[in-house]
Amino acid sequence: MQMPEPNPDILARKAELVARLRKVLPRDSVIEDPVETRAYECDALTAYKCPPLAVLLPASTREVAEALAICHEIGVPVVPRGAGTSLAGGALPTADSVILGVARMTEVLETDYDNRFIRVQTGRTNLSVTGAVEEEGFFYAPDPSSQLACAIAGNIAMNSGGAHCLKYGVTTNNLMGVTMVLMDGTVVELGGAHLDAAGYDLLGLVCGSEGQLGVVTEATLRILRKPEGARPVLIGFDSSEVAGACVSDIIKAGVLPVAIEFMDRPCIRATEDFAHAGYPDCEALLIVEVEGSDPEIDEQLGLIEAIARRHDPVELRQSRSEEESAAIWKGRKSAFGAMGQIGDYMCLDGTIPVSALPHVLGRIGEMSREFGLDVANVFHAGDGNMHPLILFDANKPGDLETCETFGAEILKLCVEVGGCLTGEHGVGIEKRDLMAHQYGADDLSAQMDVKDVFDPKWLLNPAKVFPLDVSGARRAA
Amino acid sequence: MTPETEAELATIIKKAEGPLRIEGGGTRPIGGASNGARLSTSSMAGIELYEPGALTLVVRAGTPVSEIEAALEAEGQRLAFEPMDHRGLLDTDGTPTIGGVVAANVSGPRRVQAGACRDFLLGVRFVDGQGRIVRNGGRVMKNVTGYDMVKLMAGSYGTLGVLTEVALKVLPRPRATGVLLCEGLDDATAIQVLCRALGSPYEVSGAAHLQRGLDGAPVTMIRLEGFADSVAYRAGEMQKLLADSGTFTLETDPDRTAADWRYIRDVEPFHGRAGAVWRLSVKPTDAPGIVAALPGAEAVYDWGGGLVWLLMPEGTGGTEIRETVAQRGGHATRVRGAGTDAFPPLAAPVAALQAGLRQRFDPRGILNPGLMAEA
């Protein structure tokens, strides 16, 4: 992965930078010791590492603004960091950059059940947002699988999704407002406790901008009342084509499940060996979950069952209790852990039109044989967001590179059939060099125009999202 | 000018020597028409792709909304954000287009549950003020590839570019609709009731309050949609939940429930009546206080109070309304009535960002000049 050469002038000014930052931040909020900064050398994309110049852990919007103003003046690149769980390298530092982490900003600022929102500092974890409101029967809907650890700041940066977004939408659909600090230290408020901000939808633009437009320090999030209940049905099929057709029929029938999860045979086998969830040994397995009161759930599951029966399932198991629901979800929830037991894996995140599912799965199988690497598929079938897991051996020379090439081919295939490179993980550095496969020159230049307006010096989260050759002239300007 | 292709449109914009007034069906002249040469998207029309099983629709911007609704209806689907038809309120005729809906981010009563137009917009193609043809987003439900300019384009009133094609997520039409109606509640009580309804687990898809219903008395309305048994069950639970505030009767006749919500969606109480019409987006519990602070205002509350339509005596200054809203948070747009300040003013740093974007995408300032607040 190519990264820009560190700026020697910035490296030489480290002492001055640290001294100035210490004037506005408490002593323990500025980390410069090379042993301690190593802890921030990567995020969850661990194949790439680079310790930053320093790490800042401010405690308030004011401290963030003062720190950014100093970095802006000196010309130091800043890499915003939530909890460091990005799978795309979204928080990977450069050697001449400062990490600005929001980990100490975890307060709940306001909770309003009448108007159904919560305002938090963005270092708070996704799950603890729900934790703050669940006693009153409410929850925060986006549920990325890293939700125990990941921060709202990162969720906003990547516009995170989750298993339940088929019904509830992703982060951008549940974000009502932000307090954001621009690179020069200016604080802006976008949106709030009302719906649909005045002026351009800058809130929508900022969400998913991968920390390149500003540092979001506070967020107003929509909270929802928990449904009365939820139960899944597990359906096994002899072919993934048939499973795909079943998904399409369920959607067309007017049922709106909260989740439709899909696993293929390699994934089913791996999870069975690991979690013993009692899944059938078949080509494709769907877990479809619906919500409501008990009779409402029965009605919806009955309808789904009737649709599924028309596709000759090899197994159909409707949950009747919490225990049965937990058993059905057990394998799916341990899928990533199970794959990790087998070996190293790379998790992809392309989205495809649901109608292209059988074709894409078929092509992935063929490519798997060509590249000599196994693939297991587990994904959110309702919205076409795929997570192929490519297995490789990190200790075998060349295997990672083969895996990356294979992964890139799968993502190109996603684009080819009308989909996209990333559905919920973000571009980061991982998919940066593939951007030109999805977008033409004018499409990318329009996006970079936005970057120019918010961060004219291109200091925020450098070397991400846009291919370096495409952004070179603007970065140098 | 009515280009038939995107390329033709790009040439027109590149060669334009003065301001352009961009128009879909011309039914939503919010903020007043700018004085440029008329540029209509109405000849770039037609459905490009519709996959009911994938809930996706790709259409050219000039496609009439009615054509889209008919195509969706045939498959038992719909545009869930329930776009308003402005013709009655603004006394316009013409054919509303999907490009106009997106450009103004037009969303109806279901916005409170399902989301706004921008939440259903999956992708856009547009020609910006430099004549660049730009594509952003796509046709899939989940897409975080690059910056989300799809949202930026929704509600930008053609000031950044002229939309040529939009991709939308559609949803199944529910089998049944039930509307709970209660007469006689005052504004404050009604909004409290709607907050409780929206905070319940019964999936409210519409929550409105009229100060004057058809027979003159105030009416509070709660909509439930889904399978028939489920609607009946939730209506029963809701009646129990709200029993201490008033008696809610259930209406399930499909024609009548549809008419009830069209009445709210299109703000029918204000059709054909004199006065300026304002649209306020506020925190729901602030809404009754704001209305009470404005003498002479008549209100229709939608989105559980989060959206307030105000009919104001002609000549009421915008300043008074905006100051009242600003004290509590939110914004106000004048949708009908004279004046140059239809769009809400923005805080300085936000206005600077907006002006910066406009400068980038329309450096000559030719796209709908005068629309949206300028710095």
PDB file of N, CA, C and O in Angstrom, chain A residues 410-450:
ATOM      1  N   ILE A 410     -13.096  -9.560  -6.580  1.00  0.00           N
ATOM      2  CA  ILE A 410     -14.489  -9.713  -6.122  1.00  0.00           C
ATOM      3  C   ILE A 410     -15.174  -8.350  -6.080  1.00  0.00           C
ATOM      4  O   ILE A 410     -16.313  -8.187  -6.522  1.00  0.00           O
ATOM      5  N   LEU A 411     -14.461  -7.341  -5.582  1.00  0.00           N
ATOM      6  CA  LEU A 411     -15.071  -6.011  -5.487  1.00  0.00           C
ATOM      7  C   LEU A 411     -15.336  -5.416  -6.872  1.00  0.00           C
ATOM      8  O   LEU A 411     -16.361  -4.780  -7.099  1.00  0.00           O
ATOM      9  N   LYS A 412     -14.414  -5.666  -7.790  1.00  0.00           N
ATOM     10  CA  LYS A 412     -14.640  -5.190  -9.163  1.00  0.00           C
ATOM     11  C   LYS A 412     -15.888  -5.859  -9.746  1.00  0.00           C
ATOM     12  O   LYS A 412     -16.658  -5.227 -10.467  1.00  0.00           O
ATOM     13  N   LEU A 413     -16.055  -7.137  -9.410  1.00  0.00           N
ATOM     14  CA  LEU A 413     -17.239  -7.868  -9.875  1.00  0.00           C
ATOM     15  C   LEU A 413     -18.515  -7.219  -9.302  1.00  0.00           C
ATOM     16  O   LEU A 413     -19.512  -7.059 -10.012  1.00  0.00           O
ATOM     17  N   CYS A 414     -18.454  -6.835  -8.029  1.00  0.00           N
ATOM     18  CA  CYS A 414     -19.615  -6.175  -7.404  1.00  0.00           C
ATOM     19  C   CYS A 414     -19.994  -4.916  -8.181  1.00  0.00           C
ATOM     20  O   CYS A 414     -21.171  -4.659  -8.442  1.00  0.00           O
ATOM     21  N   VAL A 415     -18.986  -4.128  -8.554  1.00  0.00           N
ATOM     22  CA  VAL A 415     -19.237  -2.897  -9.306  1.00  0.00           C
ATOM     23  C   VAL A 415     -19.811  -3.226 -10.686  1.00  0.00           C
ATOM     24  O   VAL A 415     -20.779  -2.612 -11.138  1.00  0.00           O
ATOM     25  N   GLU A 416     -19.209  -4.243 -11.314  1.00  0.00           N
ATOM     26  CA  GLU A 416     -19.619  -4.663 -12.658  1.00  0.00           C
ATOM     27  C   GLU A 416     -21.112  -5.009 -12.731  1.00  0.00           C
ATOM     28  O   GLU A 416     -21.787  -4.704 -13.712  1.00  0.00           O
ATOM     29  N   VAL A 417     -21.642  -5.648 -11.691  1.00  0.00           N
ATOM     30  CA  VAL A 417     -23.049  -6.066 -11.733  1.00  0.00           C
ATOM     31  C   VAL A 417     -23.992  -4.961 -11.233  1.00  0.00           C
ATOM     32  O   VAL A 417     -25.175  -5.190 -11.019  1.00  0.00           O
ATOM     33  N   GLY A 418     -23.450  -3.764 -10.998  1.00  0.00           N
ATOM     34  CA  GLY A 418     -24.318  -2.658 -10.600  1.00  0.00           C
ATOM     35  C   GLY A 418     -24.250  -2.330  -9.122  1.00  0.00           C
ATOM     36  O   GLY A 418     -25.060  -1.561  -8.605  1.00  0.00           O
ATOM     37  N   GLY A 419     -23.280  -2.905  -8.432  1.00  0.00           N
ATOM     38  CA  GLY A 419     -23.157  -2.655  -6.990  1.00  0.00           C
ATOM     39  C   GLY A 419     -22.028  -1.703  -6.669  1.00  0.00           C
ATOM     40  O   GLY A 419     -21.692  -0.837  -7.482  1.00  0.00           O
ATOM     41  N   CYS A 420     -21.445  -1.850  -5.493  1.00  0.00           N
ATOM     42  CA  CYS A 420     -20.401  -0.922  -5.075  1.00  0.00           C
ATOM     43  C   CYS A 420     -19.316  -1.626  -4.271  1.00  0.00           C
ATOM     44  O   CYS A 420     -19.471  -2.761  -3.838  1.00  0.00           O
ATOM     45  N   LEU A 421     -18.222  -0.897  -4.054  1.00  0.00           N
ATOM     46  CA  LEU A 421     -17.033  -1.459  -3.409  1.00  0.00           C
ATOM     47  C   LEU A 421     -17.234  -1.720  -1.928  1.00  0.00           C
ATOM     48  O   LEU A 421     -16.653  -2.629  -1.362  1.00  0.00           O
ATOM     49  N   THR A 422     -18.019  -0.875  -1.288  1.00  0.00           N
ATOM     50  CA  THR A 422     -18.158  -1.026   0.156  1.00  0.00           C
ATOM     51  C   THR A 422     -19.552  -0.603   0.612  1.00  0.00           C
ATOM     52  O   THR A 422     -20.029   0.470   0.252  1.00  0.00           O
ATOM     53  N   GLY A 423     -20.198  -1.479   1.367  1.00  0.00           N
ATOM     54  CA  GLY A 423     -21.560  -1.229   1.809  1.00  0.00           C
ATOM     55  C   GLY A 423     -21.634  -0.614   3.188  1.00  0.00           C
ATOM     56  O   GLY A 423     -22.566   0.126   3.501  1.00  0.00           O
ATOM     57  N   GLU A 424     -20.656  -0.930   4.048  1.00  0.00           N
ATOM     58  CA  GLU A 424     -20.735  -0.390   5.406  1.00  0.00           C
ATOM     59  C   GLU A 424     -19.384  -0.226   6.099  1.00  0.00           C
ATOM     60  O   GLU A 424     -19.325   0.345   7.178  1.00  0.00           O
ATOM     61  N   HIS A 425     -18.292  -0.717   5.514  1.00  0.00           N
ATOM     62  CA  HIS A 425     -16.996  -0.605   6.197  1.00  0.00           C
ATOM     63  C   HIS A 425     -16.245   0.671   5.842  1.00  0.00           C
ATOM     64  O   HIS A 425     -15.421   1.146   6.618  1.00  0.00           O
ATOM     65  N   GLY A 426     -16.496   1.205   4.668  1.00  0.00           N
ATOM     66  CA  GLY A 426     -15.793   2.408   4.245  1.00  0.00           C
ATOM     67  C   GLY A 426     -14.627   2.088   3.323  1.00  0.00           C
ATOM     68  O   GLY A 426     -14.207   0.929   3.186  1.00  0.00           O
ATOM     69  N   VAL A 427     -14.097   3.114   2.680  1.00  0.00           N
ATOM     70  CA  VAL A 427     -13.013   2.949   1.710  1.00  0.00           C
ATOM     71  C   VAL A 427     -11.670   2.884   2.422  1.00  0.00           C
ATOM     72  O   VAL A 427     -10.879   1.965   2.222  1.00  0.00           O
ATOM     73  N   GLY A 428     -11.405   3.871   3.296  1.00  0.00           N
ATOM     74  CA  GLY A 428     -10.145   3.902   4.036  1.00  0.00           C
ATOM     75  C   GLY A 428      -8.961   3.846   3.103  1.00  0.00           C
ATOM     76  O   GLY A 428      -8.924   4.505   2.053  1.00  0.00           O
ATOM     77  N   ILE A 429      -7.963   3.053   3.486  1.00  0.00           N
ATOM     78  CA  ILE A 429      -6.869   2.812   2.538  1.00  0.00           C
ATOM     79  C   ILE A 429      -7.139   1.523   1.772  1.00  0.00           C
ATOM     80  O   ILE A 429      -6.664   1.328   0.670  1.00  0.00           O
ATOM     81  N   GLU A 430      -7.945   0.642   2.369  1.00  0.00           N
ATOM     82  CA  GLU A 430      -8.125  -0.694   1.815  1.00  0.00           C
ATOM     83  C   GLU A 430      -8.655  -0.668   0.382  1.00  0.00           C
ATOM     84  O   GLU A 430      -8.196  -1.406  -0.469  1.00  0.00           O
ATOM     85  N   LYS A 431      -9.670   0.169   0.141  1.00  0.00           N
ATOM     86  CA  LYS A 431     -10.295   0.185  -1.187  1.00  0.00           C
ATOM     87  C   LYS A 431      -9.965   1.447  -1.977  1.00  0.00           C
ATOM     88  O   LYS A 431     -10.521   1.690  -3.044  1.00  0.00           O
ATOM     89  N   ARG A 432      -9.044   2.240  -1.397  1.00  0.00           N
ATOM     90  CA  ARG A 432      -8.703   3.527  -2.010  1.00  0.00           C
ATOM     91  C   ARG A 432      -8.327   3.389  -3.484  1.00  0.00           C
ATOM     92  O   ARG A 432      -8.836   4.125  -4.330  1.00  0.00           O
ATOM     93  N   ASP A 433      -7.475   2.440  -3.780  1.00  0.00           N
ATOM     94  CA  ASP A 433      -6.960   2.353  -5.141  1.00  0.00           C
ATOM     95  C   ASP A 433      -7.942   1.684  -6.106  1.00  0.00           C
ATOM     96  O   ASP A 433      -7.651   1.570  -7.290  1.00  0.00           O
ATOM     97  N   LEU A 434      -9.096   1.251  -5.571  1.00  0.00           N
ATOM     98  CA  LEU A 434     -10.121   0.675  -6.448  1.00  0.00           C
ATOM     99  C   LEU A 434     -11.185   1.695  -6.831  1.00  0.00           C
ATOM    100  O   LEU A 434     -12.078   1.417  -7.626  1.00  0.00           O
ATOM    101  N   MET A 435     -11.099   2.886  -6.232  1.00  0.00           N
ATOM    102  CA  MET A 435     -12.160   3.892  -6.427  1.00  0.00           C
ATOM    103  C   MET A 435     -12.414   4.204  -7.901  1.00  0.00           C
ATOM    104  O   MET A 435     -13.550   4.451  -8.305  1.00  0.00           O
ATOM    105  N   ALA A 436     -11.344   4.193  -8.685  1.00  0.00           N
ATOM    106  CA  ALA A 436     -11.505   4.532 -10.103  1.00  0.00           C
ATOM    107  C   ALA A 436     -12.302   3.463 -10.857  1.00  0.00           C
ATOM    108  O   ALA A 436     -12.769   3.705 -11.971  1.00  0.00           O
ATOM    109  N   HIS A 437     -12.455   2.279 -10.239  1.00  0.00           N
ATOM    110  CA  HIS A 437     -13.298   1.264 -10.876  1.00  0.00           C
ATOM    111  C   HIS A 437     -14.774   1.593 -10.726  1.00  0.00           C
ATOM    112  O   HIS A 437     -15.606   1.156 -11.495  1.00  0.00           O
ATOM    113  N   GLN A 438     -15.098   2.305  -9.658  1.00  0.00           N
ATOM    114  CA  GLN A 438     -16.506   2.646  -9.462  1.00  0.00           C
ATOM    115  C   GLN A 438     -16.858   4.017 -10.004  1.00  0.00           C
ATOM    116  O   GLN A 438     -17.958   4.239 -10.480  1.00  0.00           O
ATOM    117  N   TYR A 439     -15.915   4.954  -9.881  1.00  0.00           N
ATOM    118  CA  TYR A 439     -16.217   6.333 -10.254  1.00  0.00           C
ATOM    119  C   TYR A 439     -15.288   6.834 -11.359  1.00  0.00           C
ATOM    120  O   TYR A 439     -14.094   6.543 -11.357  1.00  0.00           O
ATOM    121  N   GLY A 440     -15.845   7.629 -12.248  1.00  0.00           N
ATOM    122  CA  GLY A 440     -15.059   8.250 -13.301  1.00  0.00           C
ATOM    123  C   GLY A 440     -14.337   9.485 -12.780  1.00  0.00           C
ATOM    124  O   GLY A 440     -14.510   9.891 -11.622  1.00  0.00           O
ATOM    125  N   ALA A 441     -13.529  10.089 -13.655  1.00  0.00           N
ATOM    126  CA  ALA A 441     -12.708  11.231 -13.256  1.00  0.00           C
ATOM    127  C   ALA A 441     -13.553  12.389 -12.722  1.00  0.00           C
ATOM    128  O   ALA A 441     -13.239  12.973 -11.680  1.00  0.00           O
ATOM    129  N   ASP A 442     -14.648  12.711 -13.405  1.00  0.00           N
ATOM    130  CA  ASP A 442     -15.480  13.835 -12.964  1.00  0.00           C
ATOM    131  C   ASP A 442     -16.196  13.512 -11.654  1.00  0.00           C
ATOM    132  O   ASP A 442     -16.394  14.396 -10.812  1.00  0.00           O
ATOM    133  N   ASP A 443     -16.585  12.239 -11.486  1.00  0.00           N
ATOM    134  CA  ASP A 443     -17.256  11.847 -10.241  1.00  0.00           C
ATOM    135  C   ASP A 443     -16.313  12.055  -9.059  1.00  0.00           C
ATOM    136  O   ASP A 443     -16.703  12.568  -8.005  1.00  0.00           O
ATOM    137  N   LEU A 444     -15.053  11.637  -9.240  1.00  0.00           N
ATOM    138  CA  LEU A 444     -14.081  11.780  -8.155  1.00  0.00           C
ATOM    139  C   LEU A 444     -13.717  13.239  -7.953  1.00  0.00           C
ATOM    140  O   LEU A 444     -13.543  13.694  -6.817  1.00  0.00           O
ATOM    141  N   SER A 445     -13.628  13.986  -9.035  1.00  0.00           N
ATOM    142  CA  SER A 445     -13.245  15.386  -8.880  1.00  0.00           C
ATOM    143  C   SER A 445     -14.347  16.160  -8.151  1.00  0.00           C
ATOM    144  O   SER A 445     -14.059  17.050  -7.346  1.00  0.00           O
ATOM    145  N   ALA A 446     -15.617  15.784  -8.365  1.00  0.00           N
ATOM    146  CA  ALA A 446     -16.703  16.435  -7.623  1.00  0.00           C
ATOM    147  C   ALA A 446     -16.564  16.153  -6.122  1.00  0.00           C
ATOM    148  O   ALA A 446     -16.737  17.046  -5.287  1.00  0.00           O
ATOM    149  N   GLN A 447     -16.231  14.913  -5.782  1.00  0.00           N
ATOM    150  CA  GLN A 447     -16.067  14.588  -4.360  1.00  0.00           C
ATOM    151  C   GLN A 447     -14.870  15.332  -3.760  1.00  0.00           C
ATOM    152  O   GLN A 447     -14.911  15.803  -2.623  1.00  0.00           O
ATOM    153  N   MET A 448     -13.810  15.446  -4.546  1.00  0.00           N
ATOM    154  CA  MET A 448     -12.630  16.141  -4.025  1.00  0.00           C
ATOM    155  C   MET A 448     -12.872  17.644  -3.915  1.00  0.00           C
ATOM    156  O   MET A 448     -12.236  18.307  -3.095  1.00  0.00           O
ATOM    157  N   ASP A 449     -13.798  18.165  -4.715  1.00  0.00           N
ATOM    158  CA  ASP A 449     -14.193  19.574  -4.563  1.00  0.00           C
ATOM    159  C   ASP A 449     -14.790  19.799  -3.172  1.00  0.00           C
ATOM    160  O   ASP A 449     -14.574  20.836  -2.544  1.00  0.00           O
ATOM    161  N   VAL A 450     -15.564  18.807  -2.710  1.00  0.00           N
ATOM    162  CA  VAL A 450     -16.153  18.913  -1.376  1.00  0.00           C
ATOM    163  C   VAL A 450     -15.041  18.962  -0.326  1.00  0.00           C
ATOM    164  O   VAL A 450     -15.042  19.785   0.586  1.00  0.00           O
TER     165      VAL A 450
END
